[in-house]
Short mmCIF file of C-alpha atoms and ligand atoms in Angstrom, two decimals:
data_model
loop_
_atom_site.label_atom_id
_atom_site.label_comp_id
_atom_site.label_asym_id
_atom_site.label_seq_id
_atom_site.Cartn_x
_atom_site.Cartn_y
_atom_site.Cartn_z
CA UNK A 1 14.97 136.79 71.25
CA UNK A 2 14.85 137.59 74.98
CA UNK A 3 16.39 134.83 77.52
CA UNK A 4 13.41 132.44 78.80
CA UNK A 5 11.97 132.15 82.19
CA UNK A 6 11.61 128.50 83.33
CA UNK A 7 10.32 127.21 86.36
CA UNK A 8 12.95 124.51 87.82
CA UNK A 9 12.83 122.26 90.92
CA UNK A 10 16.35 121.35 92.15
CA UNK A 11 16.08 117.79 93.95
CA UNK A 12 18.96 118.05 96.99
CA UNK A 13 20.45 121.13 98.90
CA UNK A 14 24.04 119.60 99.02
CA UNK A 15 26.99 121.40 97.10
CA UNK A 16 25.88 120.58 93.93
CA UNK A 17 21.79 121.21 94.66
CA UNK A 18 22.70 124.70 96.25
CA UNK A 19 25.10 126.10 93.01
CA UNK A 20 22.83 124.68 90.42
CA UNK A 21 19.37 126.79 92.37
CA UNK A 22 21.62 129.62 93.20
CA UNK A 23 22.86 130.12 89.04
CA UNK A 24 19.49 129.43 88.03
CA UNK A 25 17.90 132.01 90.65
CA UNK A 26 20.56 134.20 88.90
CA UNK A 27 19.61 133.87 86.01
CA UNK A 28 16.41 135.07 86.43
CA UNK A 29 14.20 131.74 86.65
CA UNK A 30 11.88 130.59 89.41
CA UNK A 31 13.34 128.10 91.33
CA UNK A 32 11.79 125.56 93.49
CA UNK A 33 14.46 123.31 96.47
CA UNK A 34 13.48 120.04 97.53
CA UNK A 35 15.78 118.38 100.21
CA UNK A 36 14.76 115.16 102.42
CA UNK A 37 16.62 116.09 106.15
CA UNK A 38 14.56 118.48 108.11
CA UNK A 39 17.52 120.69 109.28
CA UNK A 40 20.62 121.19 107.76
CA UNK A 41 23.53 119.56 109.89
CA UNK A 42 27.90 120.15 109.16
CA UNK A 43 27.79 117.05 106.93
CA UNK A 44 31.48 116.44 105.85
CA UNK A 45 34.81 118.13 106.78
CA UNK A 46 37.34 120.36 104.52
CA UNK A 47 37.17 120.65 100.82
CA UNK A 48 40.01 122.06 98.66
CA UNK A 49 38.83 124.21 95.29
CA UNK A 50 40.93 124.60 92.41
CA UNK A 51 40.81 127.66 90.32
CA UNK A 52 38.18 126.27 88.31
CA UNK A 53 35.65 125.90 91.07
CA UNK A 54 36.45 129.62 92.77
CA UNK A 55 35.73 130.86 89.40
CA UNK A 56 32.29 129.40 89.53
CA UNK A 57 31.58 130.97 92.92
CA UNK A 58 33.31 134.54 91.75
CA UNK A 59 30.98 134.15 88.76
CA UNK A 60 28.15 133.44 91.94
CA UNK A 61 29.17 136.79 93.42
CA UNK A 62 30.63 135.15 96.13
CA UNK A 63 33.98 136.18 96.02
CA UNK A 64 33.74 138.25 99.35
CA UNK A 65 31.92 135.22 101.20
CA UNK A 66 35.02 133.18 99.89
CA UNK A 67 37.51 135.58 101.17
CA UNK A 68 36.19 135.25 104.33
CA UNK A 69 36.11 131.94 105.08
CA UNK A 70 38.36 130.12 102.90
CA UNK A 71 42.38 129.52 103.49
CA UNK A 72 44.81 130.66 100.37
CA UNK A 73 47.50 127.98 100.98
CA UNK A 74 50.78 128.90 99.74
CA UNK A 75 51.78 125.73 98.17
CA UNK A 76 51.38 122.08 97.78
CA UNK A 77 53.65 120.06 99.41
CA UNK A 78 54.16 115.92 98.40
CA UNK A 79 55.58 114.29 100.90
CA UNK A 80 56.61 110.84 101.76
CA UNK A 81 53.90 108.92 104.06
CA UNK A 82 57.05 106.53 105.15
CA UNK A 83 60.01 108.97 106.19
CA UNK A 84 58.19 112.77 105.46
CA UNK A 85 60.81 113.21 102.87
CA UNK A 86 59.74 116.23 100.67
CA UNK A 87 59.07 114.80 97.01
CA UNK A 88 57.33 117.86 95.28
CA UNK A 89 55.93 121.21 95.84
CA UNK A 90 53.50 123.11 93.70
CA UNK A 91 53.24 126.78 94.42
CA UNK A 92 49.31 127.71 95.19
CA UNK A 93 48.30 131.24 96.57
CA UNK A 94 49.68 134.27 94.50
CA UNK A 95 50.72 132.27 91.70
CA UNK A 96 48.01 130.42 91.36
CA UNK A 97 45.40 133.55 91.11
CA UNK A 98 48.05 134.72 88.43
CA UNK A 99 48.37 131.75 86.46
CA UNK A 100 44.16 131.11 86.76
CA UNK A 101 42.83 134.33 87.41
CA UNK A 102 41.06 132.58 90.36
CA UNK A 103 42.53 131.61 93.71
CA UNK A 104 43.31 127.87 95.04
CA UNK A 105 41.37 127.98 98.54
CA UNK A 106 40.34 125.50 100.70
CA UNK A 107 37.46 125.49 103.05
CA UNK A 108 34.90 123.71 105.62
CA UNK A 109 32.19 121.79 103.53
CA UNK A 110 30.16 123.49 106.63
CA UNK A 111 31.24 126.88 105.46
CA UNK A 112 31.10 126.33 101.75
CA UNK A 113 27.39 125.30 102.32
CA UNK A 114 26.28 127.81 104.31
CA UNK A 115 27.72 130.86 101.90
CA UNK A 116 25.50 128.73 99.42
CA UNK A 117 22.40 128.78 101.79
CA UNK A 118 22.76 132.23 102.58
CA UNK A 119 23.08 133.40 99.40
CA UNK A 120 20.28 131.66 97.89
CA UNK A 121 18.07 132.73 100.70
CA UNK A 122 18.33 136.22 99.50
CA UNK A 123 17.04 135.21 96.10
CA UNK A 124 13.28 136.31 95.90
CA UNK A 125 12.07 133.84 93.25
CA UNK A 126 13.32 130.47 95.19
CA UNK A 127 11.68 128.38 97.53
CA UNK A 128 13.26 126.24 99.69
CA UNK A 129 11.45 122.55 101.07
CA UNK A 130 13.20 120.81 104.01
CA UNK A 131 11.66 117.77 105.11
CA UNK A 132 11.16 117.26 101.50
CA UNK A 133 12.03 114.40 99.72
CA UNK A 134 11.55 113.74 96.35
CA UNK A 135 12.20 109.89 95.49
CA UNK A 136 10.45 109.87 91.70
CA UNK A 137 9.44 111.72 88.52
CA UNK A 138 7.35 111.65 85.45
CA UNK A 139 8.18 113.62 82.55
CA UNK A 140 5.67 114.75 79.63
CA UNK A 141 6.10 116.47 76.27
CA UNK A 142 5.57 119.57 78.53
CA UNK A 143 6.76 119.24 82.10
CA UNK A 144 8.14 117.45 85.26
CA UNK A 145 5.57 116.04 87.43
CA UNK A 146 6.48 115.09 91.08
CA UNK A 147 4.27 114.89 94.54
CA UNK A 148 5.41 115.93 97.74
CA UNK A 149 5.20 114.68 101.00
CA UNK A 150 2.32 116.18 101.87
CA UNK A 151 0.46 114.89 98.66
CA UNK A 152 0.74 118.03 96.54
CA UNK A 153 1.13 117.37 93.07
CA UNK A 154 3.64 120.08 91.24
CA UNK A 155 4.47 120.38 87.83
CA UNK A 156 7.64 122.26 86.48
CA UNK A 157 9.63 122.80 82.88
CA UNK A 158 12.67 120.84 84.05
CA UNK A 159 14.25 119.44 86.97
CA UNK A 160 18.00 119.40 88.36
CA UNK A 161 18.72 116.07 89.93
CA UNK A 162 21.15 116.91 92.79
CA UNK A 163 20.33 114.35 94.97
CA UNK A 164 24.18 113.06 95.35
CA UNK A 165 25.67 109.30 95.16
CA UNK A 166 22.74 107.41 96.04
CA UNK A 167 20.48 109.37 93.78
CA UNK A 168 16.66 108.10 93.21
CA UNK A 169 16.28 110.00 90.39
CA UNK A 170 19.44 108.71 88.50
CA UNK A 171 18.50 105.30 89.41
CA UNK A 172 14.97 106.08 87.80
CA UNK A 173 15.73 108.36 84.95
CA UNK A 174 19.12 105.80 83.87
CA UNK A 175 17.73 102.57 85.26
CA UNK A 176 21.54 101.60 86.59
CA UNK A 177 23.18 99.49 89.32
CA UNK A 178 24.08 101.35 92.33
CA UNK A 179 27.52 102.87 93.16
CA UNK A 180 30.11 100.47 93.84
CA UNK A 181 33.04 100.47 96.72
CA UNK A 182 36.03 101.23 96.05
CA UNK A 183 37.54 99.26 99.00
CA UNK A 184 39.02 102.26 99.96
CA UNK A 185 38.17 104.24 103.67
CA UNK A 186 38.14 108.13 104.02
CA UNK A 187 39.08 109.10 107.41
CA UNK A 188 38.39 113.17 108.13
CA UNK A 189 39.06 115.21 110.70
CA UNK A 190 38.42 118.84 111.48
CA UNK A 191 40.31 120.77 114.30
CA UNK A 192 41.06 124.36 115.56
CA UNK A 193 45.09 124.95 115.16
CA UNK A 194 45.26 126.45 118.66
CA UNK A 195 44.64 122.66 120.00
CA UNK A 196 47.96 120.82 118.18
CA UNK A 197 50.79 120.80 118.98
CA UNK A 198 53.15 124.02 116.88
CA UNK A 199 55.10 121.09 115.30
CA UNK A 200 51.62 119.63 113.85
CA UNK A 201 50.11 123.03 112.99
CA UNK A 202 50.82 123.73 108.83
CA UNK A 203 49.52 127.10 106.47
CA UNK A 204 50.44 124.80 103.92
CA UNK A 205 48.57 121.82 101.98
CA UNK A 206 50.35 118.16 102.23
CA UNK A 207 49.88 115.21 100.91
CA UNK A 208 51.37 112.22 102.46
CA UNK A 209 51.93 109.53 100.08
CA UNK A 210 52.84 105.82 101.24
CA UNK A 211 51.71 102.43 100.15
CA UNK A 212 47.98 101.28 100.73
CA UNK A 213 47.31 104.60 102.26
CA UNK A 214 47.62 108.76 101.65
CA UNK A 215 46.77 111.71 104.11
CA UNK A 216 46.62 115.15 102.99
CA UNK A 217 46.16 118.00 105.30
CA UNK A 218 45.79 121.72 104.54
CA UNK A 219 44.24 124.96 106.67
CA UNK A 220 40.63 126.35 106.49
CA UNK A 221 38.92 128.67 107.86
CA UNK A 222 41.54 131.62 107.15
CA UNK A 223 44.37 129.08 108.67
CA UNK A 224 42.47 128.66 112.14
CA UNK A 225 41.43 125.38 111.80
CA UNK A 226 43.39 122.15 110.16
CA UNK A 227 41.38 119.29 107.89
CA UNK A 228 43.25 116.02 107.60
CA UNK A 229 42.03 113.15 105.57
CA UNK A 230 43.45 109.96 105.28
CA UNK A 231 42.57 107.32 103.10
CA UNK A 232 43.39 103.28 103.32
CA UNK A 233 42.82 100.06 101.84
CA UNK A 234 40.08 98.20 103.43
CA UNK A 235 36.24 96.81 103.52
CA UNK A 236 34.85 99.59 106.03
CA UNK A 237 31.14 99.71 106.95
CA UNK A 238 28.09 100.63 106.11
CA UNK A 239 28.01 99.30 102.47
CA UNK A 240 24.72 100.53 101.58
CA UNK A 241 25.12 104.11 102.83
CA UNK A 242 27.69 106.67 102.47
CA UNK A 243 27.12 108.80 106.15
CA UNK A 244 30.07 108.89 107.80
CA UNK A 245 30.50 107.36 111.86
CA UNK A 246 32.82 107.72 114.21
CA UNK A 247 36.05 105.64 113.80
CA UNK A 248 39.06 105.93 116.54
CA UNK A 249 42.85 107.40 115.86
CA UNK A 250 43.64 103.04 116.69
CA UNK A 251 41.16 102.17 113.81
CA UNK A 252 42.69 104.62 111.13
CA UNK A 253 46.11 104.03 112.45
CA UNK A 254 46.02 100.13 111.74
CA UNK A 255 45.59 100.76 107.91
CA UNK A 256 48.50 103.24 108.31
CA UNK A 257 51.22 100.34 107.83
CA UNK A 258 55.12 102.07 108.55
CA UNK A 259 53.45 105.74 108.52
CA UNK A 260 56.37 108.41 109.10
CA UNK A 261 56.36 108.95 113.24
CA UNK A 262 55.03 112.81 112.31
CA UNK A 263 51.84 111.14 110.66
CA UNK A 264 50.87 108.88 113.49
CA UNK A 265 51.54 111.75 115.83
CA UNK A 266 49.13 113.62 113.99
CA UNK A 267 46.50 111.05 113.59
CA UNK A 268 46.97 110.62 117.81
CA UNK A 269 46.48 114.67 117.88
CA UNK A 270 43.40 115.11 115.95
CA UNK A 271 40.59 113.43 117.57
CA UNK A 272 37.39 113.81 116.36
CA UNK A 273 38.00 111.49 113.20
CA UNK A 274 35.33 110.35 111.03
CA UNK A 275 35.01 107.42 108.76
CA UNK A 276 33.54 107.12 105.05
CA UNK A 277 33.57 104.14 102.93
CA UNK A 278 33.99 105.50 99.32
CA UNK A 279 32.28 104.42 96.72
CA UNK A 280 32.41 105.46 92.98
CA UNK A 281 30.71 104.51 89.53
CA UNK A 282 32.94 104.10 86.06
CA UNK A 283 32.98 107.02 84.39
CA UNK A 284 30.88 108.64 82.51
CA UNK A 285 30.28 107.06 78.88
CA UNK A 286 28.31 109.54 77.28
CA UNK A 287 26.24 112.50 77.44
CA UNK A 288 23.32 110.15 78.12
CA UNK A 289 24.35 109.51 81.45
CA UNK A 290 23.82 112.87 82.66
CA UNK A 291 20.34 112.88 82.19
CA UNK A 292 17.25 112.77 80.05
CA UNK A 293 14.66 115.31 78.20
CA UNK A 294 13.60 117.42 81.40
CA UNK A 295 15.65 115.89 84.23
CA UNK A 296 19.56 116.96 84.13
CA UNK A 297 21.76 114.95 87.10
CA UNK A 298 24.19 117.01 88.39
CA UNK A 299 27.44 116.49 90.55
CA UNK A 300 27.90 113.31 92.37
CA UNK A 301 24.30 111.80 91.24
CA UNK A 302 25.85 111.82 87.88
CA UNK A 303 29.53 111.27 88.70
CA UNK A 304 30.29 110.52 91.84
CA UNK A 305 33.93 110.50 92.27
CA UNK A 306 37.28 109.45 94.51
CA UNK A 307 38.31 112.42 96.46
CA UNK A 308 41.98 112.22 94.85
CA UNK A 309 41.79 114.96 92.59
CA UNK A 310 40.16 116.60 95.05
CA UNK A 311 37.48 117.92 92.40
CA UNK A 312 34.08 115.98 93.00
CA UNK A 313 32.17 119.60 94.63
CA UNK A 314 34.57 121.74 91.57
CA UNK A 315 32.94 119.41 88.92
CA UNK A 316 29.37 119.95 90.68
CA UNK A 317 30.17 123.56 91.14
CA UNK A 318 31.07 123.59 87.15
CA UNK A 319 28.20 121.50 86.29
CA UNK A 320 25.50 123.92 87.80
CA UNK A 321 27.19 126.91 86.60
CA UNK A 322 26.34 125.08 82.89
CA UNK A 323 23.30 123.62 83.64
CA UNK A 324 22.05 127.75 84.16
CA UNK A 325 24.13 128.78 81.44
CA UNK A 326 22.17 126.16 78.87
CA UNK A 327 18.57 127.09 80.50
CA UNK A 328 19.19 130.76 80.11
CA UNK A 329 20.13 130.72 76.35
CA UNK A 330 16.98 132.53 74.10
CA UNK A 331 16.03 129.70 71.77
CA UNK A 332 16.70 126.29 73.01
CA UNK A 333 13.46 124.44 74.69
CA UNK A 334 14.13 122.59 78.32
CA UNK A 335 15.33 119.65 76.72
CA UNK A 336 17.27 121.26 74.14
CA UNK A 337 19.04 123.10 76.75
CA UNK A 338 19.49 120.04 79.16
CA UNK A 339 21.08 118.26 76.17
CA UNK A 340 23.63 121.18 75.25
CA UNK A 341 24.22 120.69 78.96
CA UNK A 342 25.31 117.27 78.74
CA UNK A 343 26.96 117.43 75.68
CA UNK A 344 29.39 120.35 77.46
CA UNK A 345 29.88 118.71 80.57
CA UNK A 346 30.12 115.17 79.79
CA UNK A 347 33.63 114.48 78.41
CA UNK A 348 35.41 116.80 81.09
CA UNK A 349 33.40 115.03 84.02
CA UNK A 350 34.71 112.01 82.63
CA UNK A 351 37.91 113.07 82.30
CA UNK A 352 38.46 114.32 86.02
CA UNK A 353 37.01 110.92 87.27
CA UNK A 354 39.53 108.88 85.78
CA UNK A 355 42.39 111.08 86.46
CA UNK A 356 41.15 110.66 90.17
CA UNK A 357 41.16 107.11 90.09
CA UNK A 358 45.00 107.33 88.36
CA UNK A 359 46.34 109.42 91.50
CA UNK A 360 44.71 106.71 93.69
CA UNK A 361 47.02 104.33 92.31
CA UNK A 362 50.09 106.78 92.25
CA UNK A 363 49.34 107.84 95.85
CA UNK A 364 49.00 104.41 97.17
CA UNK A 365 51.98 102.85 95.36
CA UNK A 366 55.18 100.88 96.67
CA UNK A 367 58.25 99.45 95.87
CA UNK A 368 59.74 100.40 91.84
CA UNK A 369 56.43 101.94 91.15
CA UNK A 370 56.64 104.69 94.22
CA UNK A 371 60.17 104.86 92.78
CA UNK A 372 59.30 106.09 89.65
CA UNK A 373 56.60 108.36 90.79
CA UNK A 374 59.14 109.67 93.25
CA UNK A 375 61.83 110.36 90.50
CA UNK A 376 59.04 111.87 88.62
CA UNK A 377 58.21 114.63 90.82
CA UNK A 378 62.11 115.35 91.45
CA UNK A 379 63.09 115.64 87.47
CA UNK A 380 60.04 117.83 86.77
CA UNK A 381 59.22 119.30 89.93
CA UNK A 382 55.88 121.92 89.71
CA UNK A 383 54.98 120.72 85.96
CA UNK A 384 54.34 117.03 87.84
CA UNK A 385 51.85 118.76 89.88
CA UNK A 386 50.12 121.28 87.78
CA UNK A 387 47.39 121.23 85.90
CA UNK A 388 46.37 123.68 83.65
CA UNK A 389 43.52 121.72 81.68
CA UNK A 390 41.90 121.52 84.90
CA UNK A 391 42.21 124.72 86.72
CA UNK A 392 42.24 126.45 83.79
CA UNK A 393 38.93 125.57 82.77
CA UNK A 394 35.74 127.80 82.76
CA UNK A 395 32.36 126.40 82.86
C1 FAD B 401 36.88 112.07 101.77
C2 FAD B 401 36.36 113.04 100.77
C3 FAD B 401 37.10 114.18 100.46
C4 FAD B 401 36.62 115.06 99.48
N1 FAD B 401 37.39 116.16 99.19
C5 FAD B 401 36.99 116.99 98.21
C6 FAD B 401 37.77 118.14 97.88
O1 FAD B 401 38.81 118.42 98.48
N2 FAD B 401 37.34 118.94 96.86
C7 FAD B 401 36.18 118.69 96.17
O2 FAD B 401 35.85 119.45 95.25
N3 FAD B 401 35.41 117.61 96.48
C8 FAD B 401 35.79 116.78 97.47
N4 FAD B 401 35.01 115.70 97.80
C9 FAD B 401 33.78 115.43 97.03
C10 FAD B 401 32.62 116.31 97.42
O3 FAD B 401 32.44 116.31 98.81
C11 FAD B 401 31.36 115.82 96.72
O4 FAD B 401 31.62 115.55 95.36
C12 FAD B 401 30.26 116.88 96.76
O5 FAD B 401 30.03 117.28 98.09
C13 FAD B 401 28.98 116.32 96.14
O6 FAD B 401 27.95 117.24 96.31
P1 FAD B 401 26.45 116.88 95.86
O7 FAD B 401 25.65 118.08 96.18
O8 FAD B 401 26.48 116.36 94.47
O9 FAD B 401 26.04 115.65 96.76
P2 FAD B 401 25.69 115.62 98.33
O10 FAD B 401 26.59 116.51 99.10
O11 FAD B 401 25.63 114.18 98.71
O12 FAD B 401 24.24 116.25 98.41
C14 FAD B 401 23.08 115.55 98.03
C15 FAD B 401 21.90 116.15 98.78
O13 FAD B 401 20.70 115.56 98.28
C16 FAD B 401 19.88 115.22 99.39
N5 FAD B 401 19.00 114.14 98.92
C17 FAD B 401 19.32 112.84 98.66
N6 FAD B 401 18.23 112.16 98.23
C18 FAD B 401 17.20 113.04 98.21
C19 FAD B 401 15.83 112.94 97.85
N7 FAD B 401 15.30 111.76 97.42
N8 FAD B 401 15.03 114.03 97.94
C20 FAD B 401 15.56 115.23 98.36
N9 FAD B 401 16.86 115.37 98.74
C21 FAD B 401 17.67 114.30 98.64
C22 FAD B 401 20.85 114.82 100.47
O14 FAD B 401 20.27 114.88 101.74
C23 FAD B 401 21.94 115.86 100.26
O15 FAD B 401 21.67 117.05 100.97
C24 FAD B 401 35.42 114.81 98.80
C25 FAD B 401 34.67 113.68 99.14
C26 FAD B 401 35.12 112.81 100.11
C27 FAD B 401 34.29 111.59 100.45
#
């Protein structure tokens, strides 16, 4: 029995949207891209990938577009927030691509995206709609049904819903309550080495862990440029919407409560810094949640995550790699396939998100509790760090 053909629209051209066309392009099906902003802008700032996610984009045939954009960080350092005391260290770089036959690297969003674009541009049977978006669907016995902007009608086997946290088609195909915040406050910041200081400059990632708040900073861009994020306890703005604004090194600083001197120093350095207020759904319950008959949701419109695992683009980048996988297999009708996707991706999807939200608490503990995470990391060292069920996973 020969592989099918399907025709697929993708709804959203973020991380997730992008993979999920790209694999399915692959694959051999025609692939139609629907995203709402006219012109694609550098949403977001660095993005680590374990080996589980550069496996999806070797898989991609992007391994040379990696190379050349990405950092290959040595190691993981855990730090104290409060005094910089080292508290762990995970080795990354060779060790990493031995132990995972894939490399931990850790790029611009901006970059990531654009190796996506590119790549997908050079796929003949995929059209790509900016300006385009897509806010509801009916589904048949047959086909996806959706109209355009400009009226059109189009019908398709099944569609991808990639359309991230705030995600129409989640909220139409589940019939759920909207994403919730965390109370927690991303703060990002992207910045060519050459403009810190040498003492702030690192080839390394770090995370900074002290109470109510964490930073983690590592290199992109082959080590040019350095991402920082930090992350506190508070309201933020902009409840309704997840864009990022502005937000001064005075703001970030204030939820920063007895951060080591280097920290503030670096957080004075940066400039540039962006805030996000996160926001995050329970995880996932069941294979149901990640979508129905035609429509599959994929990455953060079906999990949407906290960044402390550092895995939400990995999962989506897993997820679309599956998604393809399951459409491809000779057989299995659209729904069949988008079921066997569910089933597969599911359990793990839930697992990451609630291991994310556990390292939140770790990361942001005090007192006895930062004591024993502390000690932790000390008596086991690398093992406290490493996770093999994650990174060793392939899609
Ligand atoms: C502070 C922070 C740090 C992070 N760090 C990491 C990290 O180190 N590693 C990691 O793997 N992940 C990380 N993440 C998570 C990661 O950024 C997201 O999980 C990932 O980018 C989600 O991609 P997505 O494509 O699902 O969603 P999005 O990037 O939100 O893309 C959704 C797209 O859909 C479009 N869209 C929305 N509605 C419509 C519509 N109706 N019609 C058409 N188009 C529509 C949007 O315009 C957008 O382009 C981090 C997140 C944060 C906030």
């Amino acid at each position: 029995m020969s592989a099918p053909v399907r025709s697929i629209a993708v709804v959203g051209a973020g991380v997730a949207g992008l993979a999920t066309a790209l694999a399915c392009a692959r694959a051999g099906h025609r692939v139609q891209v629907f995203e709402q902003v006219p012109a694609f802008a550098p949403v977001g700032a660095g993005i680590q990938l374990g080996p589980n996610a550069t496996r999806v984009l070797h898989d991609l045939g992007l391994e040379s577009a990696v190379r050349a954009v990405a950092a290959f960080p040595a190691e993981l350092q855990v730090r104290s927030g409060t005094d910089a005391r080292l508290l762990g260290v995970l080795p990354l770089g060779e060790q990493a691509q031995t132990r995972y036959g894939a490399p931990y690297a850790t790029l611009a969003r901006a970059d990531l995206h654009h190796m996506l674009l590119t790549a997908l541009e050079a796929q003949a049977q995929v059209s790509l709609h900016l300006d385009c978006p897509i806010d509801a669907a009916q589904q048949d016995s047959s086909a996806v049904q959706f109209s355009t902007a400009d009226g059109m009608v189009r019908r398709v086997e099944c569609m991808a819903g990639a359309d991230g946290l705030w995600s129409k088609l989640r909220s139409q195909v589940l019939h759920d309550t909207p994403p919730s915040a965390t109370g927690h406050i991303a703060y990002r910041a992207l910045l060519p080495q050459a403009d810190l200081p040498e003492e702030l400059r690192s080839a390394v990632v770090t995370a900074w862990l002290g109470p109510n708040f964490h930073a983690v900073t590592y290199p992109v861009r082959g080590g040019a440029w350095l991402n920082a994020v930090v992350v506190v306890h508070g309201a933020g703005e902009g409840e309704s919407d997840n864009w990022s604004q502005p937000a001064t090194p005075e703001a970030l600083a204030a939820g920063m409560h007895g951060a080591a001197p280097v920290l503030r120093d670096l957080v004075q350095a940066m400039g540039g810094w962006q805030s996000w207020t996160l926001f995050d759904r329970p995880a996932l319950r069941g294979a149901a949640q990640m979508g129905a008959a035609r429509i599959a949701l994929v990455g953060d419109a079906a999990h949407p995550m906290r960044p402390y695992l550092a895995q939400g683009a990995g999962m989506a980048l897993e997820d679309s790699w599956c998604l393809a996988r399951q459409l491809s297999r000779p057989g299995l009708s659209a729904p069949q396939a988008i079921q066997a996707y569910a089933e597969a991706r599911w359990k793990r999807n839930a697992r990451v998100q609630k291991r994310a939200v556990r390292n939140g608490l770790w990361f942001h503990s005090s007192g006895a509790r930062a004591g024993v995470r502390d000690l932790g990391m000390r008596v086991l060292g690398a093992r406290a760090l490493d996770l093999p069920w994650l990174y060793g996973h392939r899609a």
